[in-house]
CSV table of C-alpha atoms and ligand atoms in Angstrom, one decimal:
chain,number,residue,atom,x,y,z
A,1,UNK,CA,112.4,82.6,127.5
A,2,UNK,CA,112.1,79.3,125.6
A,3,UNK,CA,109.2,78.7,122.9
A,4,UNK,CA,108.9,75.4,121.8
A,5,UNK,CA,106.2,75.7,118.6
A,6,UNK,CA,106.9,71.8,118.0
A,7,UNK,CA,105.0,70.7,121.1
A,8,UNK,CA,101.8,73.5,120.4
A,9,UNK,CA,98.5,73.0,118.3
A,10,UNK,CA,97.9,76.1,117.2
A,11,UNK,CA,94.3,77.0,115.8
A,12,UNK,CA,94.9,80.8,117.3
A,13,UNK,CA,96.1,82.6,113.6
A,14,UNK,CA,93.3,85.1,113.8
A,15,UNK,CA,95.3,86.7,117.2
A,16,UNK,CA,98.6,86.4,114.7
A,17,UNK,CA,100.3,83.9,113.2
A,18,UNK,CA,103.7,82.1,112.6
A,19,UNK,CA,106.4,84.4,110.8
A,20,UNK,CA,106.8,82.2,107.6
A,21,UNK,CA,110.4,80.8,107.2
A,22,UNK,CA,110.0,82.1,103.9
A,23,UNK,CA,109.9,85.7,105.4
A,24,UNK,CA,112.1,85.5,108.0
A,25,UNK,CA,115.0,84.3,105.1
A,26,UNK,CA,113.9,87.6,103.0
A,27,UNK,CA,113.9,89.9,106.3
A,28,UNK,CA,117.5,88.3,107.5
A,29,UNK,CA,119.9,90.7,105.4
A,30,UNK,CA,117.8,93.9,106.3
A,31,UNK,CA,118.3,93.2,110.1
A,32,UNK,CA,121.9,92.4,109.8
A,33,UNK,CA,123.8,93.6,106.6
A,34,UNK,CA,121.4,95.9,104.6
A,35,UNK,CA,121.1,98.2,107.6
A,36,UNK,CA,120.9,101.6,105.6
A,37,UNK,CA,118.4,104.4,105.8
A,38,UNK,CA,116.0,104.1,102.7
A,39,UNK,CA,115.8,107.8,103.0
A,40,UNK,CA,119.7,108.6,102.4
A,41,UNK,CA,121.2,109.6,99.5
A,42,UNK,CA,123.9,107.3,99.3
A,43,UNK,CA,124.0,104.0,97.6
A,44,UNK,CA,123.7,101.9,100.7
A,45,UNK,CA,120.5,103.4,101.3
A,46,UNK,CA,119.3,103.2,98.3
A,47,UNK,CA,119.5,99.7,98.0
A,48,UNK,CA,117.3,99.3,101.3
A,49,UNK,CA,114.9,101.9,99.8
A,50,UNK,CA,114.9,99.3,96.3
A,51,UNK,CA,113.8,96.6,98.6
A,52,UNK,CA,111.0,98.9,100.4
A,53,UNK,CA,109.7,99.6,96.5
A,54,UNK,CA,109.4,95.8,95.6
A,55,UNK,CA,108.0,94.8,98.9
A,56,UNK,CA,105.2,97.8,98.1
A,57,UNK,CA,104.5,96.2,94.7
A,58,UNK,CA,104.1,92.8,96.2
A,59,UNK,CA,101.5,93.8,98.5
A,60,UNK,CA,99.6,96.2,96.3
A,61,UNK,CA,99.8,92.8,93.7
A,62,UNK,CA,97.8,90.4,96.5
A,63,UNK,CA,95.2,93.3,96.6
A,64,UNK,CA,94.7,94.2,92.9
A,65,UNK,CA,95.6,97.8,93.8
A,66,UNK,CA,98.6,100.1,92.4
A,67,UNK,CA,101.8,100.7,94.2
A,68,UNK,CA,101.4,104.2,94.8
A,69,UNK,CA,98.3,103.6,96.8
A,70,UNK,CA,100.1,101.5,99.3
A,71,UNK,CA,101.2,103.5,102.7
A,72,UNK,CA,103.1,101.4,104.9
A,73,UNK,CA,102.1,101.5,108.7
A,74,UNK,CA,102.2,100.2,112.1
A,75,UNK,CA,100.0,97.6,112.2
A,76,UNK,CA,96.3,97.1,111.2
A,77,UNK,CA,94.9,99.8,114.2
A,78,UNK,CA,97.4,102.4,113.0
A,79,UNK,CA,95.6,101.9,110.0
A,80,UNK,CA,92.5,102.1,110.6
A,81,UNK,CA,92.9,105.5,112.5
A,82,UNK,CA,94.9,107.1,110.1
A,83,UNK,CA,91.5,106.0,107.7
A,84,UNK,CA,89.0,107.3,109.9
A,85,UNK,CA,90.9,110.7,110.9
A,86,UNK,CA,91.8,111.7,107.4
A,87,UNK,CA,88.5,111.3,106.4
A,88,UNK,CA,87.5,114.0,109.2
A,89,UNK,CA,89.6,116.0,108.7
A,90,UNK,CA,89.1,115.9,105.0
A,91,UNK,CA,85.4,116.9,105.0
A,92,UNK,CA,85.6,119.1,108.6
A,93,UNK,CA,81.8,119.7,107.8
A,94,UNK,CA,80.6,116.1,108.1
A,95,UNK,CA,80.3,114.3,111.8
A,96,UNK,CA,78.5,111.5,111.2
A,97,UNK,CA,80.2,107.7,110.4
A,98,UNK,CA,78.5,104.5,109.7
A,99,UNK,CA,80.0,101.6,111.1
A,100,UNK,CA,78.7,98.3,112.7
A,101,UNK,CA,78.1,96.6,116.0
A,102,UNK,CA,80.6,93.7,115.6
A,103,UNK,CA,84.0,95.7,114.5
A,104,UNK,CA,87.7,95.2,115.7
A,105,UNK,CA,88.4,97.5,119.3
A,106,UNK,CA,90.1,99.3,116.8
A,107,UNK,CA,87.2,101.2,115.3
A,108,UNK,CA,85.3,100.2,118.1
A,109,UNK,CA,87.3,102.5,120.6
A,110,UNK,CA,88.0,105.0,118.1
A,111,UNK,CA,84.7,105.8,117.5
A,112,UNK,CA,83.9,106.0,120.9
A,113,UNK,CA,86.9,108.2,121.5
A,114,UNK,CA,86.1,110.7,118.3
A,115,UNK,CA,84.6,113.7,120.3
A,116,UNK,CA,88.0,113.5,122.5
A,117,UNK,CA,90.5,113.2,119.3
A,118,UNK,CA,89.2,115.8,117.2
A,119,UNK,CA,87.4,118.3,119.6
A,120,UNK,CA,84.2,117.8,117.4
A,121,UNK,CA,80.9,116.4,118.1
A,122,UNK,CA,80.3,112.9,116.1
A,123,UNK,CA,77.4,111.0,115.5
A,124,UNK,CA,77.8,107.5,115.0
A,125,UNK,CA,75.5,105.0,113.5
A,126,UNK,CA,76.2,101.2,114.4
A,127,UNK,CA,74.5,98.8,112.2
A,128,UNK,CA,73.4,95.7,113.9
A,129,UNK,CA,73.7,92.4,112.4
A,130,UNK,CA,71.3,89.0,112.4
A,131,UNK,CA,71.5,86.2,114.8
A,132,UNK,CA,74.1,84.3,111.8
A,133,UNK,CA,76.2,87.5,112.2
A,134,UNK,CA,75.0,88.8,108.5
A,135,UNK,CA,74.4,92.7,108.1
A,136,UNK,CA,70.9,93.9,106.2
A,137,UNK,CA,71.6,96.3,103.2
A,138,UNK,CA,68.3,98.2,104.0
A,139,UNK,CA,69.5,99.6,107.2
A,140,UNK,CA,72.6,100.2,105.5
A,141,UNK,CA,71.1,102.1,103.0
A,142,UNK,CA,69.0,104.2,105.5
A,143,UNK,CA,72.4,105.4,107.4
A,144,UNK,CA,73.5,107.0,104.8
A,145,UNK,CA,73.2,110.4,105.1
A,146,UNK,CA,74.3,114.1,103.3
A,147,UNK,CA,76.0,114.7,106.7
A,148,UNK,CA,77.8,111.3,106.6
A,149,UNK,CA,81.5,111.3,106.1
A,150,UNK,CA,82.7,108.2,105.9
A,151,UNK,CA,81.5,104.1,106.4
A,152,UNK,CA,83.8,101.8,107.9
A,153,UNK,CA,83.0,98.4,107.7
A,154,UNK,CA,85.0,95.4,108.3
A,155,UNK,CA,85.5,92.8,105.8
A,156,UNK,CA,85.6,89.8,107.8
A,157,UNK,CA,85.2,89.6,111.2
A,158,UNK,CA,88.1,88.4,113.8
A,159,UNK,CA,85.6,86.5,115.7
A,160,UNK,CA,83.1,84.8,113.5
A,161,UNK,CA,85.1,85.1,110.1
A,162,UNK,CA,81.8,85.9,109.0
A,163,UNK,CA,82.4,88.1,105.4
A,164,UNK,CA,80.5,91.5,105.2
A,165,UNK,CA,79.2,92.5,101.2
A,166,UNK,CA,81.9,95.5,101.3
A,167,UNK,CA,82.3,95.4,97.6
A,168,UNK,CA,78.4,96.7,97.5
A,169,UNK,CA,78.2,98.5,99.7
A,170,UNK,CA,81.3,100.5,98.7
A,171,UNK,CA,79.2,101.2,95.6
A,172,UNK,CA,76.4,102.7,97.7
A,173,UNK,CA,78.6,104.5,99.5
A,174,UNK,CA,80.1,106.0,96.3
A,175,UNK,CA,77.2,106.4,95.0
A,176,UNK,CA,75.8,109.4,97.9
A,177,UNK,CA,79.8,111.0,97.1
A,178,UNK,CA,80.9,109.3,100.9
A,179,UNK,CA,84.2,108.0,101.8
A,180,UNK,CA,84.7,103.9,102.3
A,181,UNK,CA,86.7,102.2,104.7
A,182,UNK,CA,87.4,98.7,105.3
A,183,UNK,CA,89.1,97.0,108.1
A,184,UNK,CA,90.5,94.0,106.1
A,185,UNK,CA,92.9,92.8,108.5
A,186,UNK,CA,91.3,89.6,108.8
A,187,UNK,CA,90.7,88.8,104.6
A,188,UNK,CA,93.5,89.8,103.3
A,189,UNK,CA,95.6,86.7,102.3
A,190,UNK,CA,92.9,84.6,103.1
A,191,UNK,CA,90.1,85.5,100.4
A,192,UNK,CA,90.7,87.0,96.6
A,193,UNK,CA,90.8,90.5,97.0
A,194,UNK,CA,90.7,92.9,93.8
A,195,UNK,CA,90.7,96.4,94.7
A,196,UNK,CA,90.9,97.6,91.1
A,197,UNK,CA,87.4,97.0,90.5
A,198,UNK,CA,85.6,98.3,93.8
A,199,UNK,CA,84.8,101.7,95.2
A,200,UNK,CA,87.0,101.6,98.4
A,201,UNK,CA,88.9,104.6,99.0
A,202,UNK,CA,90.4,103.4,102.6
A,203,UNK,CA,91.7,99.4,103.2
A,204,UNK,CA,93.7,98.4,106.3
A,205,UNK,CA,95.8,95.4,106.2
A,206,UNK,CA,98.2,94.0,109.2
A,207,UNK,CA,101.3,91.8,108.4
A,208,UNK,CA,101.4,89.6,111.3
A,209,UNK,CA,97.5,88.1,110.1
A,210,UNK,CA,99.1,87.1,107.6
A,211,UNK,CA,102.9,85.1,108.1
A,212,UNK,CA,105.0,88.4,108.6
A,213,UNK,CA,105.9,89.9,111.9
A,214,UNK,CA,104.2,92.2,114.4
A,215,UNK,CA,104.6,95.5,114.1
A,216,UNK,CA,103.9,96.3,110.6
A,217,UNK,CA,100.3,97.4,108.5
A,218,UNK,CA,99.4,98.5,105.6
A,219,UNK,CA,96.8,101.7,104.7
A,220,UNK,CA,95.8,101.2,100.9
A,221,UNK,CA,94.3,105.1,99.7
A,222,UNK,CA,92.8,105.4,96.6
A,223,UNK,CA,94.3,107.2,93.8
A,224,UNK,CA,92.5,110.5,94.0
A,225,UNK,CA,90.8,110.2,97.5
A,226,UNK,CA,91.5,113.1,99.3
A,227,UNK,CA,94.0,112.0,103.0
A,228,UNK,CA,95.4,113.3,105.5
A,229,UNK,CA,98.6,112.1,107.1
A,230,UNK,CA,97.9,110.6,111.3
A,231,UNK,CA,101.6,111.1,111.6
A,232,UNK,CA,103.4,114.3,111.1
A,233,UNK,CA,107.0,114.1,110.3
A,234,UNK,CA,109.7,113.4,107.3
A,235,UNK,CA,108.7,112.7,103.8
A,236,UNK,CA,109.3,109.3,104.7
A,237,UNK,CA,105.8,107.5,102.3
A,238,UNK,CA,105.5,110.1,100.0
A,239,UNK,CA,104.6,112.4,102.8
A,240,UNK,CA,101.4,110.5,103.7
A,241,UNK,CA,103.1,109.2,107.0
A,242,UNK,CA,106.4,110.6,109.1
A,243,UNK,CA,108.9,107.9,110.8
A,244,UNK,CA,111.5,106.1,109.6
A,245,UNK,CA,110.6,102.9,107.9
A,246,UNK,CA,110.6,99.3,109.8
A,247,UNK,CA,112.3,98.2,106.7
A,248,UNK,CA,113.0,94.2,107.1
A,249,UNK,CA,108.7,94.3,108.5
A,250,UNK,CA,108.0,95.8,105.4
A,251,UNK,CA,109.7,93.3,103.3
A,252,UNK,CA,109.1,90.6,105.7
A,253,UNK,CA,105.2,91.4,104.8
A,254,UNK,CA,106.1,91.8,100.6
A,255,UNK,CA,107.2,88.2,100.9
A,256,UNK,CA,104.2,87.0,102.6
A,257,UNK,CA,101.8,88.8,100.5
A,258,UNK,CA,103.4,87.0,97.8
A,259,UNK,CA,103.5,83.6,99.5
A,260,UNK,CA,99.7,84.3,99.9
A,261,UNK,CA,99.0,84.8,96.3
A,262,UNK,CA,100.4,81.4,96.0
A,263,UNK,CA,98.8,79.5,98.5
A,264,UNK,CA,94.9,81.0,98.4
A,265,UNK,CA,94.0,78.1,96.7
A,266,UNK,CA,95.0,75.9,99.7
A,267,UNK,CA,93.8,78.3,102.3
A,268,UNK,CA,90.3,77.7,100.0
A,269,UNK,CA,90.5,74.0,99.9
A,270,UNK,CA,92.9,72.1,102.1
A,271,UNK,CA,91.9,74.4,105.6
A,272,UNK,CA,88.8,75.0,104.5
A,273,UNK,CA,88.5,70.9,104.5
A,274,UNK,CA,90.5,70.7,107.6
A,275,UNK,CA,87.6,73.8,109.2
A,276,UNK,CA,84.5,71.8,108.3
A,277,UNK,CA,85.7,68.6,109.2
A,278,UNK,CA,86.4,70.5,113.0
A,279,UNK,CA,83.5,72.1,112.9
A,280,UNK,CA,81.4,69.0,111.9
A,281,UNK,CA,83.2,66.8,114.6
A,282,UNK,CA,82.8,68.9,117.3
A,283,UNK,CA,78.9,69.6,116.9
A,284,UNK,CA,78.2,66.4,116.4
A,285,UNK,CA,80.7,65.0,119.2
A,286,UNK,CA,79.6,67.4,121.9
A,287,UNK,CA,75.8,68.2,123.1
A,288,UNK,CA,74.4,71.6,123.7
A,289,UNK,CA,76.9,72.8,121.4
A,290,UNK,CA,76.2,75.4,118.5
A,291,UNK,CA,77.9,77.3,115.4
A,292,UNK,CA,78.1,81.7,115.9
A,293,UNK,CA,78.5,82.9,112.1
A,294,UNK,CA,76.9,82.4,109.2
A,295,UNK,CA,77.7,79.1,107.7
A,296,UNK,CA,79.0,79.7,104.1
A,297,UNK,CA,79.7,83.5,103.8
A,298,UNK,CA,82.2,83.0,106.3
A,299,UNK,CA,86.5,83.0,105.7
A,300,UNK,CA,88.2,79.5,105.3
A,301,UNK,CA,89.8,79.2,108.8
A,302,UNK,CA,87.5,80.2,111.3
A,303,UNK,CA,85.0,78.4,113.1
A,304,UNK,CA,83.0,79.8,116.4
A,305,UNK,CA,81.6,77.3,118.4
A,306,UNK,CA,79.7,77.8,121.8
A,307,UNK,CA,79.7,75.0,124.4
A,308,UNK,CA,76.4,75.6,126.0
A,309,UNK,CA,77.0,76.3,130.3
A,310,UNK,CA,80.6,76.1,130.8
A,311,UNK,CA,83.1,79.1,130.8
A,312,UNK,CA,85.1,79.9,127.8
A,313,UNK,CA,88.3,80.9,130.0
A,314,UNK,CA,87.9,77.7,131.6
A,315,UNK,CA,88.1,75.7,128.5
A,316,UNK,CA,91.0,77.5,127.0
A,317,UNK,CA,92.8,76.3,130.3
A,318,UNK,CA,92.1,72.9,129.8
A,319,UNK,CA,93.0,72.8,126.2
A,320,UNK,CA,96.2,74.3,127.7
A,321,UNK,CA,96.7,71.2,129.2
A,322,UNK,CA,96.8,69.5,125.5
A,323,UNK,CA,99.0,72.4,124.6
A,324,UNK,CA,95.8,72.9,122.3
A,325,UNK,CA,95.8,77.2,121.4
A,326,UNK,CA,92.5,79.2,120.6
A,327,UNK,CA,90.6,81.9,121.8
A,328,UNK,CA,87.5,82.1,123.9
A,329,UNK,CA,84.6,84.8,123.2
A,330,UNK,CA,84.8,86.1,126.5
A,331,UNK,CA,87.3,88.5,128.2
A,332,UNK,CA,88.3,89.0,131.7
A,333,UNK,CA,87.0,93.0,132.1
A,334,UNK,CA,87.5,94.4,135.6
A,335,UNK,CA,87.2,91.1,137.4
A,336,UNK,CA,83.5,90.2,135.7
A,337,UNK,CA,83.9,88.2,132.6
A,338,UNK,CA,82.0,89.7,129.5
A,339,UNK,CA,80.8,88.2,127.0
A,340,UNK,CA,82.0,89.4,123.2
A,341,UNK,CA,80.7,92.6,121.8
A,342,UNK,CA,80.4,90.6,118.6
A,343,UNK,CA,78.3,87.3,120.1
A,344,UNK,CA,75.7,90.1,122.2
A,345,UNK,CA,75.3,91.9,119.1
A,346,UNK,CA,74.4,88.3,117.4
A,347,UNK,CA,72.1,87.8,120.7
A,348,UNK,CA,74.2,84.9,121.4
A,349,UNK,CA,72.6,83.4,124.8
A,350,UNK,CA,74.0,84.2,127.6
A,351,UNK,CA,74.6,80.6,128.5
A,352,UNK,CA,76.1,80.1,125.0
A,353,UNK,CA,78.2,83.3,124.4
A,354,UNK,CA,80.3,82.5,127.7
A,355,UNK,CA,81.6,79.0,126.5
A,356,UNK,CA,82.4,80.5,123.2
A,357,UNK,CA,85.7,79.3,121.9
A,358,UNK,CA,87.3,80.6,118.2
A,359,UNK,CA,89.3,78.3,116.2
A,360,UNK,CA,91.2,79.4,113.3
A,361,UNK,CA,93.6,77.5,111.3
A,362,UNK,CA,96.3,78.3,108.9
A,363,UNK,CA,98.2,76.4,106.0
A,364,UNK,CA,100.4,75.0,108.8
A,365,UNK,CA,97.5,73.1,110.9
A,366,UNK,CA,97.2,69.2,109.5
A,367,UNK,CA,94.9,66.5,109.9
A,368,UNK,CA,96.7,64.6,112.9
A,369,UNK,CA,96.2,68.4,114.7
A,370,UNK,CA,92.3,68.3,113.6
A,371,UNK,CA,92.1,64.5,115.0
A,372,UNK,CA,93.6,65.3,117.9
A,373,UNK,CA,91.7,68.4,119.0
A,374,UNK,CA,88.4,66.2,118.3
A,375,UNK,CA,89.6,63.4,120.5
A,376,UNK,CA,90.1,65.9,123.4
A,377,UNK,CA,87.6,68.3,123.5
A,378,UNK,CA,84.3,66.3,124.0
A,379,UNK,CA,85.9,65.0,127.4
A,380,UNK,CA,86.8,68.8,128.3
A,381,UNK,CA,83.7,69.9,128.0
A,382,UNK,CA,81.9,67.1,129.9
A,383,UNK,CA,84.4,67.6,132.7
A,384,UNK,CA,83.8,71.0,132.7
A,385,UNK,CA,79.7,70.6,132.8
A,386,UNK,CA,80.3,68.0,136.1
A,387,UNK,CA,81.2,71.2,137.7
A,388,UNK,CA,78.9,73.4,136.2
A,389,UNK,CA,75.6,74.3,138.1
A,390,UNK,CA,74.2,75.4,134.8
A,391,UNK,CA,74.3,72.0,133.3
A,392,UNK,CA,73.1,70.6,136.2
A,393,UNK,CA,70.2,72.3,136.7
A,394,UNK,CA,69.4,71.3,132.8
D,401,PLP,N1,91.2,94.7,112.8
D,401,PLP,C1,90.9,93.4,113.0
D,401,PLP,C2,89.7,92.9,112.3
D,401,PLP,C3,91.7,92.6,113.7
D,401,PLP,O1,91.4,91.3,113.8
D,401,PLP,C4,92.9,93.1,114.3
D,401,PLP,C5,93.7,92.3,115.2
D,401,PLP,O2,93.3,91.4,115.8
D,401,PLP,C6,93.1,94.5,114.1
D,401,PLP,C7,92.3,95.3,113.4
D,401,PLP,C8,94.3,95.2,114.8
D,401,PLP,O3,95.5,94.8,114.0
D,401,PLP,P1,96.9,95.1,114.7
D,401,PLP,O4,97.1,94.1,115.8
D,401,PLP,O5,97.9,94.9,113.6
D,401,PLP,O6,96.9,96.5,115.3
């Protein structure tokens, strides 16, 4: 198999992103070399398990949290789980959970699967959101019940990039004595983060959002909030999760937590830039064509846009064509295609929330990349409304 990442346009980082070359170089002696157990007694292995230590500080640095509060995971579903579970099985008494109508299949799916996983009935309250994506703190407010055992709330949504008020309503939660989760696989690296000063007890993180490979998360647990491990096994993470480390992920992903301490500031300017002059370009450049998010409480990188009648699958082909990546709104379900849980939940139009198409950027995306996904888009979608008996009958 052949990849040739020269030749590609890729405004896809919110599905995962390039490995940073910075990473790979720090990950190179740990797949080679430095192949010890961090676990073993000897030397060699404690060299690795050095490396693990600093590659746990540089995380829990990009997050304003401490060390010791960093678990290293999976990925960002592992995460999550281990999160919600714990939190169950923490306060058995408890079965209800406030989440919202717009999160990641990973709580999505759990939460539909609770009764199954933990033999317990559940009650689960989703909050809905506002036509710009944007959750109402009332109806937060009146979830919150003596029976509720923990909120889970995403910080930024994968779709929209629209940003949720976690930091607030961690403090409600706190203040009622219930558990806080947020799925922050999305922010992290791309907005300030400073856990030191919030009431979250539960944060997810996932290294390959963020320039380090697949196949390695993060589950930040607040000193003090009461967890139980998802996976039994060694002592491996201070007990809190069983299996032997995927050592050059984990400092594959302290490396790119630090690189993203260094380059917020771009991610806030130069992409953002790069984002709104897109997103301008393309609203103005093709008719019947329409923003899904909030405009300004939304992450730097992501923009939404529906292309009124035409077929979001359809368009991703033809910006195949142009080698052009990104991700449409809709997915191919049993033959029919459905539009996103997140865009219904919006009350996207029908006609709209099919020819949905997410573009999100990174520090790697330039301006020649924005200019020529500008110049080939309007003609796409005109093509693409020739055929359409939608836009015909318009
Ligand atoms: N949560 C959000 C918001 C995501 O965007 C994703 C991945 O797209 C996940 C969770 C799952 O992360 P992972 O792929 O590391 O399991």
């Amino acid at each position: 198999m052949k990849c040739d990442p020269k030749d590609v346009i890729y405004m896809d980082n919110n599905a995962t992103t390039r490995v940073a070359p910075e990473v790979v170089e720090a990950m190179m002696p740990f797949l080679t070399e430095c192949y010890g157990n961090p676990s073993s007694m000897h030397s060699f292995g404690g060299q690795v398990s050095g490396s693990v230590e600093k590659a746990r500080i540089q995380v829990a640095e990009l997050i304003g949290a401490n060390s010791k509060e960093i678990t290293f995971t999976s990925c960002g579903t592992e995460s999550d789980s281990t999160a919600i579970l714990s939190a169950l099985q923490a306060f058995p008494e408890k079965r209800h959970i406030v989440t919202t109508r717009v999160e990641h299949p990973a709580i999505k799916h759990l939460c539909e699967n609770l009764d199954r996983l933990t033999g317990h009935k559940h009650r689960v309250t989703r909050l809905h959101v506002d036509s710009d994506g944007t959750l109402d703190l009332t109806q937060y407010e009146k979830a919150l019940t003596e029976d509720t055992a923990i909120v889970s709330v995403m910080w930024a949504n994968n779709e929209t990039g629209v940003i949720f008020p976690v930091e607030k309503m961690a403090a409600m939660a706190k203040e009622r004595g219930i558990l806080f989760h947020t799925d922050a696989v999305q922010a992290v690296g791309k907005i300030p983060i400073n856990l030191q000063e919030l009431d979250i007890d539960f944060l997810s993180l996932s290294g390959h959002k963020l320039h380090a490979p697949k196949g390695v998360g993060v589950l930040y647990v607040k000193r003090g909030t009461p967890f139980v491990p998802f996976l039994a096994g060694g002592h491996q993470e201070d007990g809190r999760r069983g299996g032997t480390e995927n050592v050059a992920s984990i400092v594959g992903l302290g490396r790119a937590c630090e690189l993203a301490g260094e380059t917020m500031e771009e991610e806030n300017t130069r992409v953002r830039a790069l984002r709104d002059r897109l997103e301008e370009g393309l609203l103005t450049s093709v008719p019947k064509s329409m923003l899904n998010g909030h405009k300004t409480d939304r992450l730097p990188n992501t923009t939404n846009i529906s292309f009124e009648f035409v077929e979001g699958e359809a368009i991703l082909l033809h910006m195949n064509i142009h080698n052009i990546c990104a991700s449409s709104g809709s997915a191919c379900t049993s033959g029919s295609l459905e539009p996103s849980h997140v865009l219904r939940a919006m009350g996207v139009p029908f006609t709209a929330a099919h020819g949905s198409i997410r573009y999100s950027l990174s520090v790697y995306n330039t301006d020649a990349e924005v200019d020529f996904v500008l110049e080939k888009m309007p003609p796409i979608i005109a093509e693409l409304r020739e055929l359409s008996p939608f836009w015909k009958a318009e």
